[in-house]
PDB file of C-alpha atoms in Angstrom:
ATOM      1  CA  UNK P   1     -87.591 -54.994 -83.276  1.00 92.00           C
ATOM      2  CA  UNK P   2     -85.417 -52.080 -84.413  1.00 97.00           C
ATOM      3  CA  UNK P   3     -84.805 -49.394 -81.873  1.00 98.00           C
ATOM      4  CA  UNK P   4     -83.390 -46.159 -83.201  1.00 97.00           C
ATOM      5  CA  UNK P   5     -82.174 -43.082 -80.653  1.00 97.00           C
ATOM      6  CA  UNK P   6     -82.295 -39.585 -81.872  1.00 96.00           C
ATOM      7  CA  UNK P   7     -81.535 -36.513 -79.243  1.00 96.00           C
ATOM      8  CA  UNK P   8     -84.020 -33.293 -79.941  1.00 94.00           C
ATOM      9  CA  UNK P   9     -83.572 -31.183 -77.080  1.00 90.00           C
ATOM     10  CA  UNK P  10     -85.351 -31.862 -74.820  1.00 92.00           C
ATOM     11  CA  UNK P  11     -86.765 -34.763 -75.550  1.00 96.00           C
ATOM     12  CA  UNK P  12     -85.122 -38.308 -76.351  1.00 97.00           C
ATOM     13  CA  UNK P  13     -86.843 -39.754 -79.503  1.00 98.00           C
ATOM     14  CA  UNK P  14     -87.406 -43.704 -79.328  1.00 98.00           C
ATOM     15  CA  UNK P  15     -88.287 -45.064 -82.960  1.00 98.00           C
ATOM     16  CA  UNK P  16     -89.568 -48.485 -83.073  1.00 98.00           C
ATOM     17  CA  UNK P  17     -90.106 -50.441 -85.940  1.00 97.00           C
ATOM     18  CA  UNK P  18     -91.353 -54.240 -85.836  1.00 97.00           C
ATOM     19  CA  UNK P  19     -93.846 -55.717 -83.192  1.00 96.00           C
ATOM     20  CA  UNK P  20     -94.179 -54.266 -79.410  1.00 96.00           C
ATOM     21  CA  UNK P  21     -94.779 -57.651 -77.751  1.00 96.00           C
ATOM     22  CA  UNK P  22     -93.661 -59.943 -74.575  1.00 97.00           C
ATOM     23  CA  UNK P  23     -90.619 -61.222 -76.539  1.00 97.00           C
ATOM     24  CA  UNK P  24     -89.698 -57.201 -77.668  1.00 98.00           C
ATOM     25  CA  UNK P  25     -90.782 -55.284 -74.340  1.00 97.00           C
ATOM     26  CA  UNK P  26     -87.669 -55.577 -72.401  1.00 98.00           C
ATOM     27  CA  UNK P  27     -85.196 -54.504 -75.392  1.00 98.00           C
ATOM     28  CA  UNK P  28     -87.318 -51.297 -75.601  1.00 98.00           C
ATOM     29  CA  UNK P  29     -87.585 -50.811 -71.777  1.00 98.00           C
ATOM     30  CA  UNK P  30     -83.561 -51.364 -71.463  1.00 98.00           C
ATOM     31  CA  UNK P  31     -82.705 -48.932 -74.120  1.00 97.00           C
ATOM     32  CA  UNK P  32     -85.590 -45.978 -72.839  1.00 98.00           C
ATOM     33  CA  UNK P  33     -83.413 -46.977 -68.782  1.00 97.00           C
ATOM     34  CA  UNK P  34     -80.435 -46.461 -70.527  1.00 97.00           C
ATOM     35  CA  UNK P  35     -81.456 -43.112 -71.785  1.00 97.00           C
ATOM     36  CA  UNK P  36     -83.136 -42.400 -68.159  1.00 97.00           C
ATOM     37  CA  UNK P  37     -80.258 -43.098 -65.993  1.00 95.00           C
ATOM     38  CA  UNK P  38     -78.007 -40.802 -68.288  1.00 95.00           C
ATOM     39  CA  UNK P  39     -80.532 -38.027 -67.200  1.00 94.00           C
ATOM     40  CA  UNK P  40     -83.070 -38.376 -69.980  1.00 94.00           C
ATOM     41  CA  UNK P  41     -86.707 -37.278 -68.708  1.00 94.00           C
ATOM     42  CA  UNK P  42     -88.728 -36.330 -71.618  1.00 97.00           C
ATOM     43  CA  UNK P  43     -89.239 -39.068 -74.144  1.00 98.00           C
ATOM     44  CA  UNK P  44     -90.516 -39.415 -77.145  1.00 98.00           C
ATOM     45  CA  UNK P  45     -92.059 -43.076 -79.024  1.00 98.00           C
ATOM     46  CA  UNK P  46     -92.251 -42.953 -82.419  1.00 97.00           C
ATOM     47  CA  UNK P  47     -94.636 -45.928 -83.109  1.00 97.00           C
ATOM     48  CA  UNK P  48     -94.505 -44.995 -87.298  1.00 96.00           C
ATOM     49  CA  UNK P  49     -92.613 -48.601 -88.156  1.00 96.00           C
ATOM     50  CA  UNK P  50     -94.590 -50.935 -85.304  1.00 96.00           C
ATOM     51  CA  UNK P  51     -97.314 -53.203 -86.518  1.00 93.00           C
ATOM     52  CA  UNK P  52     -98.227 -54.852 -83.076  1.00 92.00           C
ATOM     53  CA  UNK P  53     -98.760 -53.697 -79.569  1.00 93.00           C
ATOM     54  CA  UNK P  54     -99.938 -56.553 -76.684  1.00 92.00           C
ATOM     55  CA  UNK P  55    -100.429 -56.330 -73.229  1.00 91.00           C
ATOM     56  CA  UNK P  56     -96.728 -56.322 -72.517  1.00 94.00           C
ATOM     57  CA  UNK P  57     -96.090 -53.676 -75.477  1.00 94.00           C
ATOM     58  CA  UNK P  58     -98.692 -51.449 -73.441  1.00 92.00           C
ATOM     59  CA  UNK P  59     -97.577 -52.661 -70.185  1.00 93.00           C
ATOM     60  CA  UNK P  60     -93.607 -51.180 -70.681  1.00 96.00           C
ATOM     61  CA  UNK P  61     -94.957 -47.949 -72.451  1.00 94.00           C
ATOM     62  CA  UNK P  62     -97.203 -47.590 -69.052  1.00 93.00           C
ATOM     63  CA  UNK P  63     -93.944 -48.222 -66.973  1.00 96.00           C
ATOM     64  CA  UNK P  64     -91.890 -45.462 -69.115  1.00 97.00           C
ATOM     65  CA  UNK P  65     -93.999 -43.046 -68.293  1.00 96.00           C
ATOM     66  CA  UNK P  66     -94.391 -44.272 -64.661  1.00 96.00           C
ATOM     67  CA  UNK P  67     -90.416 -44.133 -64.429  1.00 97.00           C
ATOM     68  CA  UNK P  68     -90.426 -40.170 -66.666  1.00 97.00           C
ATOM     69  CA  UNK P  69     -93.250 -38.829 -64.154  1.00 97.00           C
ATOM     70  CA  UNK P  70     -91.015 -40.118 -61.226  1.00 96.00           C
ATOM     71  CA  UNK P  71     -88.638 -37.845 -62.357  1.00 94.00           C
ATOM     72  CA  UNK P  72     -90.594 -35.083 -63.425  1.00 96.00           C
ATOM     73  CA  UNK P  73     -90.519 -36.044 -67.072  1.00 96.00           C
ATOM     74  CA  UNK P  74     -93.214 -36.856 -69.260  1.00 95.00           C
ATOM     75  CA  UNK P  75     -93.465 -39.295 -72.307  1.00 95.00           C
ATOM     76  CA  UNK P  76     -95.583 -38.593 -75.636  1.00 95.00           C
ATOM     77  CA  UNK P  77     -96.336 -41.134 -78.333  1.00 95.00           C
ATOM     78  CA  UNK P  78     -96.174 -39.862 -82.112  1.00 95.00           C
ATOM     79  CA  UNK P  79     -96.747 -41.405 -85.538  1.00 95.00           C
ATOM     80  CA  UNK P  80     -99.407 -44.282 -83.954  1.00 92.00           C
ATOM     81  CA  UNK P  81    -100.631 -46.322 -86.318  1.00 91.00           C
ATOM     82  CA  UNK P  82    -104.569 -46.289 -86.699  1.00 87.00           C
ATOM     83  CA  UNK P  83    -104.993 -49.497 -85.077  1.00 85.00           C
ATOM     84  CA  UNK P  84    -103.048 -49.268 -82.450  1.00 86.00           C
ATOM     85  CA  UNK P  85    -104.066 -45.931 -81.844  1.00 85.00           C
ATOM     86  CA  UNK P  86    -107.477 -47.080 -81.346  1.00 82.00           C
ATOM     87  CA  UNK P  87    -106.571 -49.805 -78.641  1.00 78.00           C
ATOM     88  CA  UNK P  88    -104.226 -47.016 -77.135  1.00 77.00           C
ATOM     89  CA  UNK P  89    -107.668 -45.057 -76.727  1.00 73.00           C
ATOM     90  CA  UNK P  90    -109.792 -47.653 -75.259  1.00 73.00           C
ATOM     91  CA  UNK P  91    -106.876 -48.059 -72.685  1.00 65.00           C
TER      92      UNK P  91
END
């Protein structure tokens, strides 16, 4: 898993690229607490470069935006791959 940062006011872009799974989850929730504790409350996933999403892949995008809300922040996905997309939906 690659995890790029990008800063658009207001919102903190995560790119991911690679699979969104048990052994990638806490990588991607350490860097989005980084980003939180320095203030960060609207977020951004790009899911373009991921290929895979499993239960813990949805499980730390469902406790991003748990944390965000707590804050009053908000998190949006972009760039979802059709597949995952459609499992996103049914979710």
């Amino acid at each position: 898993m690659q995890i790029g940062i990008e800063h658009h006011n207001p919102w903190t872009v995560i790119k991911l690229e690679g699979n969104l799974d048990a052994a990638t989850s806490p990588a991607v929730y350490q860097e989005f607490r980084r980003e939180f504790l320095h203030g960060g409350t609207r977020f951004q996933f790009d899911l373009g470069g991921v290929g895979l999403v499993d239960s813990s892949g949805l499980g730390v995008l469902v406790r991003c935006y748990r944390d965000a809300r707590s804050r009053g922040g908000d998190i949006c996905l972009s760039e979802v791959p059709d597949g995952i997309g459609r499992i996103l939906h049914f979710t």
